[in-house]
Short mmCIF file of C-alpha atoms in Angstrom, two decimals:
data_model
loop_
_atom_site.label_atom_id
_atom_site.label_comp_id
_atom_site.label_asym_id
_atom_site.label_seq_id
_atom_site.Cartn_x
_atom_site.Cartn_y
_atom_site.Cartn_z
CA UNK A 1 -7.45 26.65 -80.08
CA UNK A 2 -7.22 23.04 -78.70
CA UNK A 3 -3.31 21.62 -78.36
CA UNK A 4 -3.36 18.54 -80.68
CA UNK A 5 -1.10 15.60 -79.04
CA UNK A 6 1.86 14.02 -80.95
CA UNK A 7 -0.41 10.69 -81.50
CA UNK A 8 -4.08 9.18 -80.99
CA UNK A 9 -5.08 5.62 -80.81
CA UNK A 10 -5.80 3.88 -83.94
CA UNK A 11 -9.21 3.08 -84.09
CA UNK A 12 -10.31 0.74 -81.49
CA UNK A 13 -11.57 -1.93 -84.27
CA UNK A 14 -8.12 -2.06 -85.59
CA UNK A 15 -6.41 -2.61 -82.45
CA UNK A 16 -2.58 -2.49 -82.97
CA UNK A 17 0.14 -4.18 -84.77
CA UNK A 18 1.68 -7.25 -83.95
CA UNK A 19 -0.87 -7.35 -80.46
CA UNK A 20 1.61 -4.77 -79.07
CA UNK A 21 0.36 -2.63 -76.50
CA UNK A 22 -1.29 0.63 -77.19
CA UNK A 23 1.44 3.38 -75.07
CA UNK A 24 0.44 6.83 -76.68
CA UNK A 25 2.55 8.40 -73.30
CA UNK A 26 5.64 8.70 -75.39
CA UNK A 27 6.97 11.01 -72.53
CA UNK A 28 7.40 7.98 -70.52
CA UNK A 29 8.02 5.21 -73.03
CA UNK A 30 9.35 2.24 -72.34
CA UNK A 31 9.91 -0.10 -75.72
CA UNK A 32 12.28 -1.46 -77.76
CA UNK A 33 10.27 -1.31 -80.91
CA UNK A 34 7.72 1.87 -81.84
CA UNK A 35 5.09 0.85 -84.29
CA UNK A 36 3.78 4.60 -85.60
CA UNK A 37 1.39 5.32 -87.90
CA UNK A 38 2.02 8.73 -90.18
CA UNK A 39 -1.41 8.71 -92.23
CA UNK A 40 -0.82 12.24 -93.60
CA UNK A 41 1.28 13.91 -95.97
CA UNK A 42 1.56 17.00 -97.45
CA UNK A 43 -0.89 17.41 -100.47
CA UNK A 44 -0.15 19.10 -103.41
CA UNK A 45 -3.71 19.85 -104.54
CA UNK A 46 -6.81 20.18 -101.95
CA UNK A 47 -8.28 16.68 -103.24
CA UNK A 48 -5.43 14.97 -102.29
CA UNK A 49 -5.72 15.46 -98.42
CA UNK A 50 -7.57 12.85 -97.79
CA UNK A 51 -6.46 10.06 -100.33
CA UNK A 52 -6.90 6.60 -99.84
CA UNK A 53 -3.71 5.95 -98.52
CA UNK A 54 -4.26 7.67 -95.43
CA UNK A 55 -5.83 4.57 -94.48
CA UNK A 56 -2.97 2.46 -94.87
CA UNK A 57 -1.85 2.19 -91.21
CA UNK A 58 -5.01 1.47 -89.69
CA UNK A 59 -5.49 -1.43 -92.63
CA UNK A 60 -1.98 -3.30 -91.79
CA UNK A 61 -3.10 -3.13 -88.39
CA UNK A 62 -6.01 -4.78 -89.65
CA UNK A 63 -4.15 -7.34 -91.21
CA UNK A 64 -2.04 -8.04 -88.07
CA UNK A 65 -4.08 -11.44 -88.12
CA UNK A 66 -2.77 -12.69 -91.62
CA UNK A 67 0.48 -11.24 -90.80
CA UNK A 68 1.10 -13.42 -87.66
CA UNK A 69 -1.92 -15.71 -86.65
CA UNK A 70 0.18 -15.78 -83.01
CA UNK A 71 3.77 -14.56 -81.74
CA UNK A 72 4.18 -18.10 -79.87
CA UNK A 73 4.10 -20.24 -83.28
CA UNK A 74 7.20 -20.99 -85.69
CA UNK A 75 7.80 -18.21 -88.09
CA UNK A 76 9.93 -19.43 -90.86
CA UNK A 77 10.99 -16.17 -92.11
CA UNK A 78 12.87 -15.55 -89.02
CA UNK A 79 13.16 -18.89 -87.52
CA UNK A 80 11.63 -19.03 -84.82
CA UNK A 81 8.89 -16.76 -82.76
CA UNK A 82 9.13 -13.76 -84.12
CA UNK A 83 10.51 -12.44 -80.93
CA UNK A 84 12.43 -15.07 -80.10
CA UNK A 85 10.98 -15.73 -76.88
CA UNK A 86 13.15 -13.05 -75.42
CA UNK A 87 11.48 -10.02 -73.29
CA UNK A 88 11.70 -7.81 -76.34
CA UNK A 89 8.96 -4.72 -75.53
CA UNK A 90 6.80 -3.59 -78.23
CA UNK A 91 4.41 -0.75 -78.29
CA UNK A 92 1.62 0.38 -80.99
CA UNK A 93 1.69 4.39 -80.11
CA UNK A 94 -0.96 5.47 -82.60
CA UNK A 95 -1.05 7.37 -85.78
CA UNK A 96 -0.23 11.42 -85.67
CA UNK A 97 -3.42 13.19 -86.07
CA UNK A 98 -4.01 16.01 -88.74
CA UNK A 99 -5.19 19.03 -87.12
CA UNK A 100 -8.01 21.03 -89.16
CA UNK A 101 -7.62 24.57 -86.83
CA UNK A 102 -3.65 24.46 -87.85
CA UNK A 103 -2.86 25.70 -91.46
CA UNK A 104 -1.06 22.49 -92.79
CA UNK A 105 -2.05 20.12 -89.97
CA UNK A 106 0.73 20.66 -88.04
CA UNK A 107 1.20 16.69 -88.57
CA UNK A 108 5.07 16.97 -89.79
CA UNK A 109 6.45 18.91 -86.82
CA UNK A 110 4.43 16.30 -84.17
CA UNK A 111 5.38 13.27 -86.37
CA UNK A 112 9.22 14.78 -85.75
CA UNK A 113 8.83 15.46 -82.62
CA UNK A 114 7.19 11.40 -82.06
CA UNK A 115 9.78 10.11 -83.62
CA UNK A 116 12.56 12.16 -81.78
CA UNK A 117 10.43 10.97 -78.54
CA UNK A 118 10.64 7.42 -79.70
CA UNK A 119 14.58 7.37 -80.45
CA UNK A 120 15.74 8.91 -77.22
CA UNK A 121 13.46 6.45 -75.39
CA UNK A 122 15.61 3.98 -77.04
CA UNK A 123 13.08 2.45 -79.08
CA UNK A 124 13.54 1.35 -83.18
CA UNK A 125 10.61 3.23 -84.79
CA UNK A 126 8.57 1.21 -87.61
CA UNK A 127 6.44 3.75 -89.43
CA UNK A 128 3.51 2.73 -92.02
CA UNK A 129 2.07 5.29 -94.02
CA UNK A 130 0.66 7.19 -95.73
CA UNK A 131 2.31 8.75 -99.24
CA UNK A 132 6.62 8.99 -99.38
CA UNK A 133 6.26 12.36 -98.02
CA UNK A 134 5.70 10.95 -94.55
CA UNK A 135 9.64 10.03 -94.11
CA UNK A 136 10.72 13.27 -94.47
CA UNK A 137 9.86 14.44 -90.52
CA UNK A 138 11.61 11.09 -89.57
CA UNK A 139 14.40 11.52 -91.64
CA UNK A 140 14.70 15.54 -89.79
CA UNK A 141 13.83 13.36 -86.69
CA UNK A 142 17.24 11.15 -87.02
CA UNK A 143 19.55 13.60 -85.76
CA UNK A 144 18.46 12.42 -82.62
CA UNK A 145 20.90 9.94 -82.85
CA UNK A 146 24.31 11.87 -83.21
CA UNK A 147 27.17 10.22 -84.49
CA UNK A 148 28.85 9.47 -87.67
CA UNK A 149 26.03 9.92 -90.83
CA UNK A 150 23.12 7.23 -91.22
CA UNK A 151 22.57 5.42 -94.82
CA UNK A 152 19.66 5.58 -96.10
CA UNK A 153 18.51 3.03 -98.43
CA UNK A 154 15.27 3.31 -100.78
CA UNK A 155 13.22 0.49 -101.83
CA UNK A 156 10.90 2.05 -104.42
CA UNK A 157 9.82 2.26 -108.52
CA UNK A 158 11.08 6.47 -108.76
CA UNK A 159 13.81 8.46 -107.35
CA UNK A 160 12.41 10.78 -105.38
CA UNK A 161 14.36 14.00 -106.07
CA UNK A 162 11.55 16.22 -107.10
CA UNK A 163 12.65 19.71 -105.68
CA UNK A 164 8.61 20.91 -105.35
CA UNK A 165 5.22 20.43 -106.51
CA UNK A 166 3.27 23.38 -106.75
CA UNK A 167 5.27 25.15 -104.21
CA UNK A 168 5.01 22.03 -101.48
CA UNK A 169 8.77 20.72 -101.39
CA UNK A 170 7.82 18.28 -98.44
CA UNK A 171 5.27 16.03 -100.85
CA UNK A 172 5.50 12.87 -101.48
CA UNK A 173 7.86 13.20 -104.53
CA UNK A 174 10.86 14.64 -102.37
CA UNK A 175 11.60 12.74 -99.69
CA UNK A 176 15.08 12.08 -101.25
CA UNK A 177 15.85 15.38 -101.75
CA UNK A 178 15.25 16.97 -98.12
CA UNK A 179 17.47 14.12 -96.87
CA UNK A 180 20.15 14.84 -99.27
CA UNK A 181 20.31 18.32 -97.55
CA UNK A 182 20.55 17.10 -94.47
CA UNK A 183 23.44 16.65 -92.83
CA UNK A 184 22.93 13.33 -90.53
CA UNK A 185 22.29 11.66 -93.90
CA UNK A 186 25.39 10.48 -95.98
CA UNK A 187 25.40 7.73 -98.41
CA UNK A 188 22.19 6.77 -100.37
CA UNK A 189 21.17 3.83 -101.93
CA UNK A 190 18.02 3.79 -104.54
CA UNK A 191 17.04 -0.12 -105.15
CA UNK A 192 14.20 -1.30 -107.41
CA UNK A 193 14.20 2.08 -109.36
CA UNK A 194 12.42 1.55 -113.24
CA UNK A 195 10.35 3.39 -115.77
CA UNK A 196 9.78 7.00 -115.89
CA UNK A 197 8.45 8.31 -112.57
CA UNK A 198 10.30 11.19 -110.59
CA UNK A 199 13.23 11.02 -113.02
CA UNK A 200 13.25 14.15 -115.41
CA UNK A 201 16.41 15.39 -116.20
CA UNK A 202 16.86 17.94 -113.28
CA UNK A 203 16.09 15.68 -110.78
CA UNK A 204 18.05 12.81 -112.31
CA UNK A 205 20.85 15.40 -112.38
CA UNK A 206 20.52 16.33 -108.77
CA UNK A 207 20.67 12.71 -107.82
CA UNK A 208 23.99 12.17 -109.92
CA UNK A 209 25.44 15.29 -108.67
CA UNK A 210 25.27 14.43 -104.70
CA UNK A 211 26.64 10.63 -105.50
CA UNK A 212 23.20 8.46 -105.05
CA UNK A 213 23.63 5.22 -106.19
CA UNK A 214 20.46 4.21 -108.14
CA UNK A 215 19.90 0.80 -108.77
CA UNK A 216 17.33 -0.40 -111.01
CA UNK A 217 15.30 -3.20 -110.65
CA UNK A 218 16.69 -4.86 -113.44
CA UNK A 219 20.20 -4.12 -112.33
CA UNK A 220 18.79 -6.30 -109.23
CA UNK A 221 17.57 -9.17 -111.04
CA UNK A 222 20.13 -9.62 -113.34
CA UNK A 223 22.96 -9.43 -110.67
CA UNK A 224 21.22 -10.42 -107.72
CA UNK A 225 20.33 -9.09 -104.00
CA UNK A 226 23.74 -10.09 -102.79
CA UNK A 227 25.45 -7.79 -104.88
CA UNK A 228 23.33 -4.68 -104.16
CA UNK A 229 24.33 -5.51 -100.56
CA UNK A 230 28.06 -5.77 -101.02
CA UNK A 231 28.10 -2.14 -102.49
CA UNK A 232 26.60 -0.80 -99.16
CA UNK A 233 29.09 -0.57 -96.41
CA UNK A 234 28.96 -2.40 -93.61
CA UNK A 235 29.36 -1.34 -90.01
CA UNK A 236 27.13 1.59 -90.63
CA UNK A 237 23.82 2.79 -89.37
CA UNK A 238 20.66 2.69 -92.36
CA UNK A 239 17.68 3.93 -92.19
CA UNK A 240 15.33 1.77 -94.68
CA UNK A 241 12.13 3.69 -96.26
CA UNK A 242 10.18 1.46 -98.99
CA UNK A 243 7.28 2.58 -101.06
CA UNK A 244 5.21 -0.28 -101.90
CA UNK A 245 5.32 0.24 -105.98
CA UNK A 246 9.00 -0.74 -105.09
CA UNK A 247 7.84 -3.96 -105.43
CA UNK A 248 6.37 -6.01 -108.10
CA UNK A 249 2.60 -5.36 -108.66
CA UNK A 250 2.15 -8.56 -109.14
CA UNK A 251 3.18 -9.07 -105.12
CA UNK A 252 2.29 -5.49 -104.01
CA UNK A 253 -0.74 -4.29 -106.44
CA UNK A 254 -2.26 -1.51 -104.29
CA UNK A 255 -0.35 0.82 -105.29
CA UNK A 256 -1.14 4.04 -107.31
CA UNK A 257 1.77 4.02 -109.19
CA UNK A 258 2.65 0.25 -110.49
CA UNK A 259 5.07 -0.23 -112.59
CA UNK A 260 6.12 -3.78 -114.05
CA UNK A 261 9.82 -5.49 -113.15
CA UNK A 262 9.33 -4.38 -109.63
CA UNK A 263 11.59 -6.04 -106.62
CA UNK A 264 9.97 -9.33 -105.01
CA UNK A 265 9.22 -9.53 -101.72
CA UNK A 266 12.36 -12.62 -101.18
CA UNK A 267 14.69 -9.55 -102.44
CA UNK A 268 13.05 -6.89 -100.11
CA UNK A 269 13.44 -9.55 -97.42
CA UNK A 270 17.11 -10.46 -98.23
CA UNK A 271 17.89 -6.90 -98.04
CA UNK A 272 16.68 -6.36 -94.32
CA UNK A 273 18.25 -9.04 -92.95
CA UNK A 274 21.73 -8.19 -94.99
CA UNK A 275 21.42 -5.03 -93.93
CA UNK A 276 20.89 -6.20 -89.94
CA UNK A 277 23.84 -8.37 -90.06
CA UNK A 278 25.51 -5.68 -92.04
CA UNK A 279 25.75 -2.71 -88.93
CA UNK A 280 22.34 -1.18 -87.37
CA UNK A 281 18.99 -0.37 -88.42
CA UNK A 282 17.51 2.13 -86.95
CA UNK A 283 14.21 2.54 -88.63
CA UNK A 284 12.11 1.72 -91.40
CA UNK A 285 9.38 2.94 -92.88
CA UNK A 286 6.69 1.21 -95.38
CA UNK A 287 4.59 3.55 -97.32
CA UNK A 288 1.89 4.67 -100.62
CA UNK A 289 -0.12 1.33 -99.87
CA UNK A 290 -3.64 2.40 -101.43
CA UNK A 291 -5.86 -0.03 -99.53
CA UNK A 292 -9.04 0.28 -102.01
CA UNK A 293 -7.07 -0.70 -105.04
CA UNK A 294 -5.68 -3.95 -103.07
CA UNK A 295 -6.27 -7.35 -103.84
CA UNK A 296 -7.27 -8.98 -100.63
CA UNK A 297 -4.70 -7.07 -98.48
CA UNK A 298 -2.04 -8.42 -100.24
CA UNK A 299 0.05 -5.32 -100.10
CA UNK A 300 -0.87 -4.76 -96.45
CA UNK A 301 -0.08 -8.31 -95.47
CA UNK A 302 3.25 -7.53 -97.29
CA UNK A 303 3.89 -4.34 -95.58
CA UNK A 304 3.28 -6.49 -92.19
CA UNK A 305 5.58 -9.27 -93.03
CA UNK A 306 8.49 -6.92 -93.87
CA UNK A 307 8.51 -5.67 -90.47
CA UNK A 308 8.09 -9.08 -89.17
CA UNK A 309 11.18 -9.83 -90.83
CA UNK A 310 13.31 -7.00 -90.02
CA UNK A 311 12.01 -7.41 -86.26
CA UNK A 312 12.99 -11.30 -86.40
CA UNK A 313 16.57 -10.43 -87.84
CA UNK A 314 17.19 -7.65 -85.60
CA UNK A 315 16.35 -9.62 -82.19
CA UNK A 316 18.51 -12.34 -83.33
CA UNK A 317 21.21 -10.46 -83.97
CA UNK A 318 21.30 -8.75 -80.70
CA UNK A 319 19.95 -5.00 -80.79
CA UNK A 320 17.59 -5.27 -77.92
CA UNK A 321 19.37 -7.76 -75.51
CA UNK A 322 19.71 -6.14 -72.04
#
């Protein structure tokens, strides 16, 4: 039996993200920022293994060209260059493989053990994915970091707090739940939540019971972005993970789940840069982009320009100066 490494190139036609440089050596790394790609997740029925979305990371990469035509011109999201024309290091380091001679892959316990890699390196992992079951190695993976608990704070149409499907309780409908049981994860904030979805009564109960704060979209428009921010406390460390049916379908329509009244991508935007000048993000994570039910890469250009903007914010305010 071969040894599968923690992550492989993308494919050479896809290059990487932003123009970073491609450093799969995450042994040795040497970055501020980690662009990963978790393609995988954990299926709950055999036809599910290789769903579309497993082509998501390799298709923002893709986009990297609508996303930012060059990292020299004026980005107005961020004003500026993107990286401010400070020596910020960013690396592409690949997606983690699935390995067909392991039952299960083996992807979670390498995509835990990349991210782990990338964190004590120093680096700020941004993961695209892949279903919601992807953040559930990073989330294990943020223990790493020691200290007081992180927040985590959800962008996304459903809760999350499915216990299992079909005897898989790592699938893309319980990422909430595993980090609720964890003990490096305190306070957690649900944003854009609306419809039905993941919220039977159980799970609903299960959320209530450990003290999420859910926050509907509506909740969001009709109050505003500002005061979904001044609930979160500030000073903290967050972790941000956003599924892409968090937002509108109208801005973010490939998506298998779309639901109407989702978040627009000014709010989503707001939020990462209150949440920078807040305390310290240490990660994010964009996921359940469905690239064949797109509308000209809309969703993938979206996914790109989210982590454009919480790059911009976070070199302006600081976290990699040396």
């Amino acid at each position: 039996m071969t040894t599968m490494p923690l992550t492989v190139p993308a494919a050479t036609s896809y290059g990487s993200f932003l123009y970073s440089t491609v450093d799969t050596d995450l042994d040795s790394l040497a970055a501020d920022i980690a662009f990963l790609g978790i393609p995988h997740g954990s299926a709950y029925t055999p036809d599910a293994l290789s769903n579309d979305q497993i082509n998501a990371p390799d298709t923002i990469r893709r986009m990297t060209d609508r996303v930012s035509r060059s990292l020299e011109r004026h980005d107005f999201d961020v004003g500026g260059p993107i990286y401010d024309n400070r020596p910020v290091r960013a690396v592409d380091v690949g997606n983690v493989p699935y390995d067909l001679e392991v039952p299960g892959g083996g992807h979670f316990a390498r995509a835990e053990e990349a991210v782990r890699k990338i964190l004590k390196a120093g680096a700020m992992p941004i993961t695209f994915g892949g279903d919601h079951g992807i953040p559930i190695p990073i989330f294990r993976a943020l223990s790493e970091l020691g200290g007081d608990p992180i927040t985590l704070v959800q962008i996304d149409a459903h809760i999350d707090w499915r216990n299992d499907v079909n005897g898989v309780h790592d699938g893309l409908s319980s990422p909430i739940r595993r980090a609720s049981e964890m003990a490096h994860i305190g306070e957690i904030f649900q944003i854009g939540i609306r419809a039905q979805g993941s919220g039977r009564p159980e799970e609903y109960e299960a959320a209530m019971a450990y003290g999420a704060q859910i926050i509907p979209a509506f909740e969001v428009h009709d109050g505003g972005i500002d005061a979904v921010l001044a609930r979160i406390p500030a000073g903290g460390r967050y972790y941000i993970t956003i599924d892409a049916d968090g937002l509108d379908p109208s801005e973010a329509p490939g998506v298998e789940g779309p639901a109407p009244g989702g978040l627009t991508f000014h709010q989503c935007r707001r939020l990462i840069h209150g949440l920078v000048g807040k305390g310290r993000v240490v990660g994010m994570d964009i996921v359940e982009i469905t690239p064949a039910r797109d509308v000209n890469n809309i969703t993938s250009i979206v996914a790109g320009r989210l982590a454009v903007n919480l790059i911009g914010a976070a070199v302006r305010a600081g976290y990699f100066d040396r």
